[in-house]
Coordinates of C-alpha atoms in Angstrom, one line a residue:
X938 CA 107.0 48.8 246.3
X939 CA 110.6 49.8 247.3
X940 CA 112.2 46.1 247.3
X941 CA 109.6 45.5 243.4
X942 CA 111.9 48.9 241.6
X943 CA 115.1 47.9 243.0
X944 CA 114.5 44.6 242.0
X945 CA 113.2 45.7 238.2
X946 CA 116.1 48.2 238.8
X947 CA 119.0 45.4 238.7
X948 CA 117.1 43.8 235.7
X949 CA 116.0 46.2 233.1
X950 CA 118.2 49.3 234.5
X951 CA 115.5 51.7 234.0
X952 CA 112.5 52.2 236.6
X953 CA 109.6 54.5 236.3
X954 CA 107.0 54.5 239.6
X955 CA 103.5 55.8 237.9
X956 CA 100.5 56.0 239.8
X957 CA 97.9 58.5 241.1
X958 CA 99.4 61.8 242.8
X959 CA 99.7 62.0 246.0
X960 CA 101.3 58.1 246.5
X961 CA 104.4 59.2 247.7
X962 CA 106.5 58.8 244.0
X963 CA 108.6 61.5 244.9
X964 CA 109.3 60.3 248.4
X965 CA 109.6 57.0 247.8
X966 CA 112.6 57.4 245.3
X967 CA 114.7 58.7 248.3
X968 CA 114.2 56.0 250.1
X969 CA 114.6 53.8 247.2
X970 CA 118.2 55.0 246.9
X971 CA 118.5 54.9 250.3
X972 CA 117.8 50.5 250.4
X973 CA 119.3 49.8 246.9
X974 CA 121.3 47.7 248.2
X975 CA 124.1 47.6 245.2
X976 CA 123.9 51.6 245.4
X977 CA 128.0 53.0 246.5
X978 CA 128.9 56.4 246.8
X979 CA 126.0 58.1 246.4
X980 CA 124.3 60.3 249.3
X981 CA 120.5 60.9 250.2
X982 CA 120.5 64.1 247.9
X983 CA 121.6 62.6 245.0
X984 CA 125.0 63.6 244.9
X985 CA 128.3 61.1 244.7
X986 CA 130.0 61.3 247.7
X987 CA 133.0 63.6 246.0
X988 CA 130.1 65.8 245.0
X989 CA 131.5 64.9 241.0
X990 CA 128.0 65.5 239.7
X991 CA 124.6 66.3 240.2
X992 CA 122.1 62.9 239.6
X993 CA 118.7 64.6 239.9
X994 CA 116.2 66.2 237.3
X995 CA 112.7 67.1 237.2
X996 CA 111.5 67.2 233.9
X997 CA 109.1 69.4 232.5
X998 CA 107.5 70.8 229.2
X999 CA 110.5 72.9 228.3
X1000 CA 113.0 70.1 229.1
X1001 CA 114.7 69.4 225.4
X1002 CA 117.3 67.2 224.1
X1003 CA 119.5 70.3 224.0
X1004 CA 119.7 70.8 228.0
X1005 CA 119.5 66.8 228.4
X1006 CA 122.0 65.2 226.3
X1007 CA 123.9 68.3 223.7
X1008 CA 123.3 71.2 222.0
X1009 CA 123.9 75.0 221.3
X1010 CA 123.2 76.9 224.3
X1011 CA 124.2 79.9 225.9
X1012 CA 127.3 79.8 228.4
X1013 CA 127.5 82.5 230.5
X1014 CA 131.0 81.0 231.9
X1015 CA 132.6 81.3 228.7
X1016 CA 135.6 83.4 227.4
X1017 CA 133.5 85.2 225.3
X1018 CA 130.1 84.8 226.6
X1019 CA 127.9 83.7 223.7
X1020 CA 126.2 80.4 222.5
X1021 CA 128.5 77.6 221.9
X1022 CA 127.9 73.5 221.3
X1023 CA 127.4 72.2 225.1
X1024 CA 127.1 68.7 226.9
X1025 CA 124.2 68.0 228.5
X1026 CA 123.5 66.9 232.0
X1027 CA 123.2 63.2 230.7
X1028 CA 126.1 63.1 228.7
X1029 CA 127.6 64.1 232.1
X1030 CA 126.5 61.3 234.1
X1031 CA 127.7 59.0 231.3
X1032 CA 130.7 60.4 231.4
X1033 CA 131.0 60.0 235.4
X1034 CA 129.6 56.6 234.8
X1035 CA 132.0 55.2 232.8
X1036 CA 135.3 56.8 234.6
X1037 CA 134.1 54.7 237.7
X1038 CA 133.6 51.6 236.3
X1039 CA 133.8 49.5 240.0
X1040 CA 130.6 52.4 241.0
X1041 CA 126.7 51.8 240.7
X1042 CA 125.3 55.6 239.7
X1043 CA 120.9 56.7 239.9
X1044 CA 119.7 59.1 237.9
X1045 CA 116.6 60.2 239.7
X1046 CA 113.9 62.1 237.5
X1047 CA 110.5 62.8 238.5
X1048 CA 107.6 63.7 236.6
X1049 CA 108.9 62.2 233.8
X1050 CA 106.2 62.3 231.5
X1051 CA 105.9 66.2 232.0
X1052 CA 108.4 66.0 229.5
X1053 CA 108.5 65.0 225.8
X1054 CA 110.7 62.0 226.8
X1055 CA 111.1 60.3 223.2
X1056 CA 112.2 63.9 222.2
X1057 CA 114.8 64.6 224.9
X1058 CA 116.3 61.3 224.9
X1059 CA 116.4 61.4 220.8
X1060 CA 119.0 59.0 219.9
X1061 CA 120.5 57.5 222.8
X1062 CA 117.1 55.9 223.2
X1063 CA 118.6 52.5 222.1
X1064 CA 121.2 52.9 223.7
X1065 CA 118.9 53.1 227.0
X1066 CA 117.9 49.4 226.6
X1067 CA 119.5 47.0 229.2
X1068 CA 120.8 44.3 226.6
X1069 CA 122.3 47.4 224.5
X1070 CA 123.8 48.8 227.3
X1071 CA 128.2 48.8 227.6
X1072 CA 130.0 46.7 230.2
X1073 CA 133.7 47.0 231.5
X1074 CA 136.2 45.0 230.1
X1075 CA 137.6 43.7 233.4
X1076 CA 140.7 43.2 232.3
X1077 CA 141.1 46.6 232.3
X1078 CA 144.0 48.1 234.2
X1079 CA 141.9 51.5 234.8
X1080 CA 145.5 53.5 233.5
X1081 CA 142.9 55.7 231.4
X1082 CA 140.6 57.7 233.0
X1083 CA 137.4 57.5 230.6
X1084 CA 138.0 54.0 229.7
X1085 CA 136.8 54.4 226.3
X1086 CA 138.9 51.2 225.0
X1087 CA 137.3 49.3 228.2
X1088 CA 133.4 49.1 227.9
X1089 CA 132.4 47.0 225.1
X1090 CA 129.4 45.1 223.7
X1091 CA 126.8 47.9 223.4
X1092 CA 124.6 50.0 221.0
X1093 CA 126.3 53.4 220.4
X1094 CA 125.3 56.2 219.0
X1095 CA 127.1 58.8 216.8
X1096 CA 125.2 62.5 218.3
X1097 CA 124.0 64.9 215.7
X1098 CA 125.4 67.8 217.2
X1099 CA 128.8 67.0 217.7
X1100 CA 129.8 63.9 216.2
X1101 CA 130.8 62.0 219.0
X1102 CA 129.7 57.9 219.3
X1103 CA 128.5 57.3 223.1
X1104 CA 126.4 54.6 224.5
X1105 CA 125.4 54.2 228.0
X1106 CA 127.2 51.7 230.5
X1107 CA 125.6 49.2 232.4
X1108 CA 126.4 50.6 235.6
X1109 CA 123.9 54.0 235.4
X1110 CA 120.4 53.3 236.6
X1111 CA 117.1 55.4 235.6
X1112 CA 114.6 55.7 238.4
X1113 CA 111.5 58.3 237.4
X1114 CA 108.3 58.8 238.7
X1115 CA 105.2 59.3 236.6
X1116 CA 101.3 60.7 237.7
X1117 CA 99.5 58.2 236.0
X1118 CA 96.5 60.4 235.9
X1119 CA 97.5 63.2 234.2
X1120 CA 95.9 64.1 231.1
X1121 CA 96.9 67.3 230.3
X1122 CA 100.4 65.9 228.3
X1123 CA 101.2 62.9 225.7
X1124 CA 101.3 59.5 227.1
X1125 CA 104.4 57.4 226.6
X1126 CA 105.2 56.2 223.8
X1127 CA 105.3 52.6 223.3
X1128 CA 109.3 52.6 222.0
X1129 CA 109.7 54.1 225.6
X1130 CA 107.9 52.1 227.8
X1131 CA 109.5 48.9 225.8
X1132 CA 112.9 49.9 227.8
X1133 CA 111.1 50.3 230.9
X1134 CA 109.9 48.6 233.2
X1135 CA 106.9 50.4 235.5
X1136 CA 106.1 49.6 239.1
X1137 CA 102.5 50.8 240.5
X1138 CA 102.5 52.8 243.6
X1139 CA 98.9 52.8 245.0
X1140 CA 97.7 54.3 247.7
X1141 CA 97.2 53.4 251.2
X1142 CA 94.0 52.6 252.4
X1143 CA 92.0 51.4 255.3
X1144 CA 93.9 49.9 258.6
X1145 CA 97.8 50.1 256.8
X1146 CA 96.7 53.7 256.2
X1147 CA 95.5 54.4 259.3
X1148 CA 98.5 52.8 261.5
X1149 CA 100.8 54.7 259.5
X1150 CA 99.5 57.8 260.4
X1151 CA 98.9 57.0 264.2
X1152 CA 102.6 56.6 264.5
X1153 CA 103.9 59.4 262.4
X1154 CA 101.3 61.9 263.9
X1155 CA 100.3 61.1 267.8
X1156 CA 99.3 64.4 268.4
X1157 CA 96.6 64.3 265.8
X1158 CA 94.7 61.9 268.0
X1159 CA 93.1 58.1 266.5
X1160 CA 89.7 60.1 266.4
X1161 CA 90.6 62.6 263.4
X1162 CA 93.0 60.2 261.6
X1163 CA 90.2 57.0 261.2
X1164 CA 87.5 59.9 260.4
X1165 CA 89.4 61.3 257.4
X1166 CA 90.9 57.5 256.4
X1167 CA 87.4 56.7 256.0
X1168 CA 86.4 59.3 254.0
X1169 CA 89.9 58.6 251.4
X1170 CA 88.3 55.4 251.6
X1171 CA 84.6 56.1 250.6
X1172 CA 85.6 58.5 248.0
X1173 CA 88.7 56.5 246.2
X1174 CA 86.1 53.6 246.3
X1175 CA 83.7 55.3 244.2
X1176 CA 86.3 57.1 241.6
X1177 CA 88.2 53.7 241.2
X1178 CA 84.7 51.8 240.0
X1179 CA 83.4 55.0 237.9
X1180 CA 86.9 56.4 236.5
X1181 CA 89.5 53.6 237.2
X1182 CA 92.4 53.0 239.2
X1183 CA 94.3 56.1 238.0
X1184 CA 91.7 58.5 239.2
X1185 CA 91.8 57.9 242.6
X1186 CA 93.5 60.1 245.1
X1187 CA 96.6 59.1 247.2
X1188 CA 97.1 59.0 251.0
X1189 CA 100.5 61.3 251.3
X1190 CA 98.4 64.5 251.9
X1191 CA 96.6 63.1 255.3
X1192 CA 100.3 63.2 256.8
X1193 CA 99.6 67.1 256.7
X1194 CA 96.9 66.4 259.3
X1195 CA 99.1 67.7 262.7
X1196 CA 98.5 71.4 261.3
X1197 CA 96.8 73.1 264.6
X1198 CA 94.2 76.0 263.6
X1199 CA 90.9 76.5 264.6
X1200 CA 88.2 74.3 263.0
X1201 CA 86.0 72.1 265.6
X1202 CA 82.4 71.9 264.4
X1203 CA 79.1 72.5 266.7
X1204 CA 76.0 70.6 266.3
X1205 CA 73.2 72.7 268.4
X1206 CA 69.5 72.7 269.7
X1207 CA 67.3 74.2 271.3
X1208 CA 65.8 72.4 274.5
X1209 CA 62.2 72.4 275.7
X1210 CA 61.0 72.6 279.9
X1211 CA 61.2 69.0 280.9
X1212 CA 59.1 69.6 283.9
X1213 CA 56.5 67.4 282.7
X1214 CA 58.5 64.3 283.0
X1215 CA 58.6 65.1 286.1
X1216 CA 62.4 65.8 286.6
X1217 CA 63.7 62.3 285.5
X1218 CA 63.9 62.3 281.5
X1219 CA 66.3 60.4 280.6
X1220 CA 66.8 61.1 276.7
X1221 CA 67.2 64.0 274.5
X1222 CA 64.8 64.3 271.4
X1223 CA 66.9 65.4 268.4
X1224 CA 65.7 67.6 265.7
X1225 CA 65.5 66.6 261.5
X1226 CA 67.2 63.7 260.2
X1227 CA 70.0 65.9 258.0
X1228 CA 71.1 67.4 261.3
X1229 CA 71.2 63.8 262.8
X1230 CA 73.1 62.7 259.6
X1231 CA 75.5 65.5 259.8
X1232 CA 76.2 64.8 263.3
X1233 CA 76.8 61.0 262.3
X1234 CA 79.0 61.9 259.6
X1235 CA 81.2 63.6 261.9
X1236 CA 81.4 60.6 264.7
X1237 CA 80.2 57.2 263.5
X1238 CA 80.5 57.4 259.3
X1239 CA 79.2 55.6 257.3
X1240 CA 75.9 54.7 259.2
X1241 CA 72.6 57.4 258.4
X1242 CA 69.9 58.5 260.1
X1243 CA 67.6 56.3 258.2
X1244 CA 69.8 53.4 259.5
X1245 CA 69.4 53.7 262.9
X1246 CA 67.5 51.7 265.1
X1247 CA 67.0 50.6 268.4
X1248 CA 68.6 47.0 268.0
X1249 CA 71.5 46.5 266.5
X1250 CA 72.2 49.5 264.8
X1251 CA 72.2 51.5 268.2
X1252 CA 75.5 53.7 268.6
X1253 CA 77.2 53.7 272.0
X1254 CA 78.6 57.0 272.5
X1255 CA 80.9 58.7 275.0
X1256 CA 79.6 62.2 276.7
X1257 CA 82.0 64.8 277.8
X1258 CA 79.7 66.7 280.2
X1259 CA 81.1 69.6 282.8
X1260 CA 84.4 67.6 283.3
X1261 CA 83.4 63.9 283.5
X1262 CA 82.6 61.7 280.5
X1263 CA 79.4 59.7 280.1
X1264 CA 80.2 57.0 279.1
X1265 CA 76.6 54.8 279.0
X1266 CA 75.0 57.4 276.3
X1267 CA 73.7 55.9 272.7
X1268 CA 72.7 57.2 269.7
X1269 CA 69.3 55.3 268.4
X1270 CA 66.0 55.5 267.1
X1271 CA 63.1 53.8 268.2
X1272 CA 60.7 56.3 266.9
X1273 CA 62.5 59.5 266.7
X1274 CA 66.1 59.6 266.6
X1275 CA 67.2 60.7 270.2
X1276 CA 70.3 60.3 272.9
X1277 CA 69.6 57.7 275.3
X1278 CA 71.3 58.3 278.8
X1279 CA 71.7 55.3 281.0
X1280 CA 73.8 54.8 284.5
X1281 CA 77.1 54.4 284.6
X1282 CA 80.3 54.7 287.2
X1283 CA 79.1 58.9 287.0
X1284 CA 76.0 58.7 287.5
X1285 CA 73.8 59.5 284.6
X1286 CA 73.9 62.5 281.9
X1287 CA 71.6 65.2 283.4
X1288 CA 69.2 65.8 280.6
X1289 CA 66.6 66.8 282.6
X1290 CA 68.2 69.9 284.4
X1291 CA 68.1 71.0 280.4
X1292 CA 65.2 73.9 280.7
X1293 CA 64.9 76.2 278.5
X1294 CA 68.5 76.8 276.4
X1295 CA 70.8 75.2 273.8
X1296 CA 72.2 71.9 273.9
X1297 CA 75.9 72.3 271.9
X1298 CA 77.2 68.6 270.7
X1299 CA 80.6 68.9 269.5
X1300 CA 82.4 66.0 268.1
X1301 CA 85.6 64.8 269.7
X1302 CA 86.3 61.9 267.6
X1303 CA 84.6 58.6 266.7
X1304 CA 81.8 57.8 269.0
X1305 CA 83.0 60.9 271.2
X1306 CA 80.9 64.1 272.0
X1307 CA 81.4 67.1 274.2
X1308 CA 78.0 68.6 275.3
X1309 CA 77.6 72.3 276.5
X1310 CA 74.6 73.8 277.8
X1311 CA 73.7 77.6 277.5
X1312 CA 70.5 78.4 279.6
X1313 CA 68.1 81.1 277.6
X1314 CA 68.1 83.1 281.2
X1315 CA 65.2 84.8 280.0
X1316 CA 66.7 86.4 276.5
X1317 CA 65.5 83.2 274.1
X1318 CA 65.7 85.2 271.0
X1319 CA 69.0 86.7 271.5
X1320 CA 70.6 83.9 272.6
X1321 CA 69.1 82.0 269.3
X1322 CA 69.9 84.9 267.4
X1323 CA 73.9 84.2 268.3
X1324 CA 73.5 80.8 267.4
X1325 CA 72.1 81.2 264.1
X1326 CA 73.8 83.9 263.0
X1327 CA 77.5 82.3 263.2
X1328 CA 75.6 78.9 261.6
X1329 CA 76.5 77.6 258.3
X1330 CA 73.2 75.5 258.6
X1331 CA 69.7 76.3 260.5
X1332 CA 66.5 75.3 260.9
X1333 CA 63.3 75.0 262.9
X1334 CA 60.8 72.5 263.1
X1335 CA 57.3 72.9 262.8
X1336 CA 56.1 70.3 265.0
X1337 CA 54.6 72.4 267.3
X1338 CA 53.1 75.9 267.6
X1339 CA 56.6 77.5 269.1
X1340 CA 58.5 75.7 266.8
X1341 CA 62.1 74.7 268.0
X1342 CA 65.6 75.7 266.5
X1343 CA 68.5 73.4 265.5
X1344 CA 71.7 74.2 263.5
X1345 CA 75.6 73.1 262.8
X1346 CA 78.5 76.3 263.0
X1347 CA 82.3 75.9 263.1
X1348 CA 84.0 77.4 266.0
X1349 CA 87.2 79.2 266.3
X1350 CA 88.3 76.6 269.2
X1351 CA 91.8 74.9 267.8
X1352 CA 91.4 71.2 268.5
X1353 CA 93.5 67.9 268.3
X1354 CA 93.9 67.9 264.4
X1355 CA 90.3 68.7 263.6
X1356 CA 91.2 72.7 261.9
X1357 CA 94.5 70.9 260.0
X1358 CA 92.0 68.0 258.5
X1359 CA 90.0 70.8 257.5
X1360 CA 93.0 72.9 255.8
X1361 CA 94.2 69.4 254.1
X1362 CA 91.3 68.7 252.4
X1363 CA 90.2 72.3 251.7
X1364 CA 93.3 73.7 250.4
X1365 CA 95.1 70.0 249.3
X1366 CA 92.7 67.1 248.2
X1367 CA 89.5 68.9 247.1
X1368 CA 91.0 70.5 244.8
X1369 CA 93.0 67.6 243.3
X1370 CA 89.8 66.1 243.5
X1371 CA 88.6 68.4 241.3
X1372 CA 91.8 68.5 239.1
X1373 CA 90.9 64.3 238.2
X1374 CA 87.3 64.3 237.9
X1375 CA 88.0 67.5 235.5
X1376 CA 90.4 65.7 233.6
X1377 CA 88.2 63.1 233.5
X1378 CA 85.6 65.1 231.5
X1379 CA 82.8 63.9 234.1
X1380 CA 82.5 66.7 236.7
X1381 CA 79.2 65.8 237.2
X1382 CA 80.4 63.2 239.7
X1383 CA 80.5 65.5 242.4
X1384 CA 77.2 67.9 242.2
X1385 CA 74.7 65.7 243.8
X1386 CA 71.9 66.7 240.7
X1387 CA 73.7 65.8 237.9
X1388 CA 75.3 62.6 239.7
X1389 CA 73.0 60.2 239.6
X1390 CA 72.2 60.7 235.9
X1391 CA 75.7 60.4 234.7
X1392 CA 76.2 56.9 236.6
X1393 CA 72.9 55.3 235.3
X1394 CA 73.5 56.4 231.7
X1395 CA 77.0 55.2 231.6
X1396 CA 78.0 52.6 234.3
X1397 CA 77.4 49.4 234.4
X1398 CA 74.5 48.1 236.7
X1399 CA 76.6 46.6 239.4
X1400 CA 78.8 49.6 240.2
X1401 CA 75.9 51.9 240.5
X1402 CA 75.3 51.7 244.3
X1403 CA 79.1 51.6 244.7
X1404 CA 80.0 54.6 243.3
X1405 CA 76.6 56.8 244.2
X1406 CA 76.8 55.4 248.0
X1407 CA 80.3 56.4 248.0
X1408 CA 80.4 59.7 246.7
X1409 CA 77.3 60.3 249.0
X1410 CA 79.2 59.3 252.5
X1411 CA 81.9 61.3 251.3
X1412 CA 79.6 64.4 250.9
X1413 CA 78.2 63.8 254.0
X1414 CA 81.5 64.1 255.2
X1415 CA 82.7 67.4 253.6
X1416 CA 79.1 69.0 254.8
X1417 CA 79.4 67.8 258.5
X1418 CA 83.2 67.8 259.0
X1419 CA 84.7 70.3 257.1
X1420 CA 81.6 72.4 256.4
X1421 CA 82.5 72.9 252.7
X1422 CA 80.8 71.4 249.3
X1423 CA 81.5 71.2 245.8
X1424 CA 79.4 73.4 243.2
X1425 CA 79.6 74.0 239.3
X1426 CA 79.5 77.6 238.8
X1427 CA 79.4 79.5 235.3
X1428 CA 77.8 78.3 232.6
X1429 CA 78.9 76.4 229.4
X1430 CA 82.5 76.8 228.1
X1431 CA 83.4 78.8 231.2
X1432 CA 81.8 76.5 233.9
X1433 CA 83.5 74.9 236.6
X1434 CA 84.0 73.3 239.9
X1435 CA 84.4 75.1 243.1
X1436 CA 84.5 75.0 247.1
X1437 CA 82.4 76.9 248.8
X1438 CA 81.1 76.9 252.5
X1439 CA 78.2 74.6 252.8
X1440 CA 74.9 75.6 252.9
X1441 CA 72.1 72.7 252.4
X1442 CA 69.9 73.6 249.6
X1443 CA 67.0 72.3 251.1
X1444 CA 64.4 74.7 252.9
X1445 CA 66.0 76.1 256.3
X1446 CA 62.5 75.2 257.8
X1447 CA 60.5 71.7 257.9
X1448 CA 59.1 69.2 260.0
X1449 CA 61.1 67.1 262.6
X1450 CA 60.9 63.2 261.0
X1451 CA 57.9 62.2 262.5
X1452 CA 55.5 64.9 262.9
X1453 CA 54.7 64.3 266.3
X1454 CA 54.5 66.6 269.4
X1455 CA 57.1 64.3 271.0
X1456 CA 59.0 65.1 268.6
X1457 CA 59.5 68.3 269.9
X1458 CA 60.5 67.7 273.9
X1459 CA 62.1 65.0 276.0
X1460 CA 60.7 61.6 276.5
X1461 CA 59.6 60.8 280.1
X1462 CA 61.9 58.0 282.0
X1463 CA 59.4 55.5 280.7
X1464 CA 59.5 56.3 277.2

């Protein structure tokens, strides 16, 4: 994108980077001035290297031809104080400009568009245009120090304030950045974007993503970084086919991700007496299938409980168990979806010393778990008590007459990135998120009942699946990693979309997915 705008920079003189927010616009026009390789004299903050003039601007709605180019304004400075006829900060750089003929000067304005541009560039619009820009006479001795007699060829204009004729020289470049998904102001006009030329910055995505942030954040660990890439992924998917390209959301705020605070999430259940296998089960029974597809979400995302099987949609998993890792453990389902413990170099996970307690998976990463036990020590309710009080999600099956508790909470445990990916997305992308889809006028893409409505009345048939099985991984995300979700709240005119904690809607009670008493204790050695 860099070497594309300097290239259109040396050919049409004015640049604007437009695309979704959080690309890296901003950024990436530092480090355009930084490679342009026919920039001279100008530093990394915009200034020329005498510190002569000041070649940044952010525009915004109150931006007006009067601070940009001339007008009446107040000066404080003056002798007296009162309004007077002032240059603006463009006539400036044109003036700068043309004293240095044998000097390349960037004019760096971002958000652009927040601006009515057509209105604060009023009549040196033309002017603007690279075949109506002034070039130096270079015949010119330099003896003058504006070289008004020495730039020749252009379009000038005569101001309206004070009279004077100026055009713009060919040696002062525009470079502006644009968020292409902004509805809330008045798109360019086409007399603008004629003297233009716009480069796309799109976001990163997949492995490019992901090996970018690896080397800029190595604390963060790969675990964390691929987890939350792949969500980016899922979700931008989905908006791109239901809202276009412009709606999706860009990949600058994951580099946030080294914030430390507490966040690890806890997947938990309780354990039966495995005395009946006769000391040597070897797999641990889990409980309902939206448990098993929170814990999935959290450690091998995309796959579901419903996908798994016993063949080739088995998921090898590594065990952190008392200080060793396990490291011939998988995730299947044969009947009931269940950890499978085999030998390895450590002998094999002890599942059958489990008796009576609460088995505590936490996720460490892709394919990574950290197991804790916490033996009931004859006080079972108070110890399930704990458990489900400092839960954001609970339940208890009814496959047998005792019924057996199972639950997800968030601890206060700071891990390696896991509390900052929470604080990114909570505090950064969900609500941009919300911001687009808003925008959009279809916030029923992200509350699940409304969803699927929306897409089959007004998508076409072959981006249905895309963009429901997208938005659903990603929501399987924000429930099991971040324990947050997205609900409308109020009601007509004055409803909305907010984050809240996330609490499944379905019943806290039901069945484990089969029915069966197995489902309820640990399979013997043989089964």
């Amino acid at each position: 994108m860099i070497d594309e705008a300097i290239s259109a920079l040396q050919v049409f003189k004015n640049v604007i980077l437009e695309g979704p927010p959080g690309t890296g616009k901003s950024f990436s026009i530092a480090e355009i001035a930084a490679a342009w390789p026919r920039m001279k004299g100008v530093d990394g903050n915009g200034r020329t290297a005498d510190g002569s003039g000041h070649w940044a601007i952010t525009f915004h709605p109150s931006t007006g031809y009067e601070e940009f180019v001339e007008g009446i304004r107040y000066n404080a400075d003056g002798s007296p104080k009162g309004f007077e006829l002032l240059p603006g900060v463009f006539r400036e750089w044109i003036r700068e400009a043309r004293s240095q003929p044998d000097r390349d000067f960037l004019v760096l304005i971002d958000e652009i568009n927040r601006a009515n541009v057509s209105k604060v560039l009023g009549d040196l619009l033309l002017g603007l245009e690279a075949s109506k820009r002034f070039s130096h006479d270079p015949k010119c001795t330099k003896s003058e120090p504006n070289h008004d007699d020495c730039w020749l060829g252009g379009a000038a204009t005569q101001l309206a304030y004070s009279n004077l004729t100026l055009g713009v020289p060919d040696n002062l470049y525009i470079l502006g950045t644009m968020n292409s998904s902004d509805r809330s102001i008045a798109p360019l006009d086409s007399a603008l974007r004629r003297r233009f030329a716009f480069v796309r910055a799109e976001p990163l995505a997949g492995d490019a993503l992901r090996d970018r942030l690896v080397s800029a954040l190595p604390e963060v660990g790969e675990e964390v970084i691929s987890r939350s890439v792949d969500a980016l992924d899922q979700l931008n998917t989905a908006l791109r086919a239901a809202l276009g390209p412009d709606s999706t959301l860009g990949h600058s705020y994951l580099f946030e991700l080294d914030v430390r605070v507490p966040g690890l999430a806890g997947y938990w259940t309780e354990t039966r007496d495995t005395a009946g296998a006769g000391g040597g089960a070897t797999q641990v029974q889990l409980p309902k299938k939206d448990w098993v597809d929170l814990l999935l979400t959290a450690i091998a995302a995309p796959l579901t409980a419903d996908q798994l099987d016993n063949g080739a949609n088995v998921v090898p998993i590594e065990v952190e168990y008392l200080g060793h890792t396990y490291t011939q453990v998988k995730l299947c389902r044969p009947g009931n979806s269940r950890l499978d413990t085999l030998d390895d170099a450590g002998g094999r996970l002890p599942v059958q010393g489990f008796n009576d307690g609460v088995m505590v998976l936490s996720p460490l990463g892709v394919r990574r778990l950290r197991l804790e036990y916490t033996p009931f020590a004859g006080a079972k309710d108070s110890v399930l008590k704990s458990f489900v009080d400092r839960s954001f999600y609970s339940g208890t099956s009814k496959a047998d007459s005792s019924g057996r508790s199972f639950g997800a909470f968030r601890t206060t445990e700071p891990g390696r990135g896991d509390g900052g990916e929470r604080v990114v997305w909570r505090y950064s992308i969900l609500p941009q998120l919300i911001d687009t889809v808003t925008q959009a006028f279809v916030p029923q893409l992200l509350v699940a009942r409304l969803r699927e409505a929306w897409v089959r009345e007004n998508l076409p048939t072959e981006v249905e699946a895309v963009v429901l099985d997208g938005l659903a991984a990603f929501e399987r995300f924000m429930h099991a990693q971040l324990g947050l979700q997205i609900v409308k709240a109020g009601f007509g005119l004055t409803s909305g979309l907010t984050i809240e904690e996330y609490a499944p809607t379905t019943p806290i009670t039901g069945d484990v997915e089969d029915g069966t008493e197995s489902g309820a204790a640990y399979a013997s050695a043989g089964g």
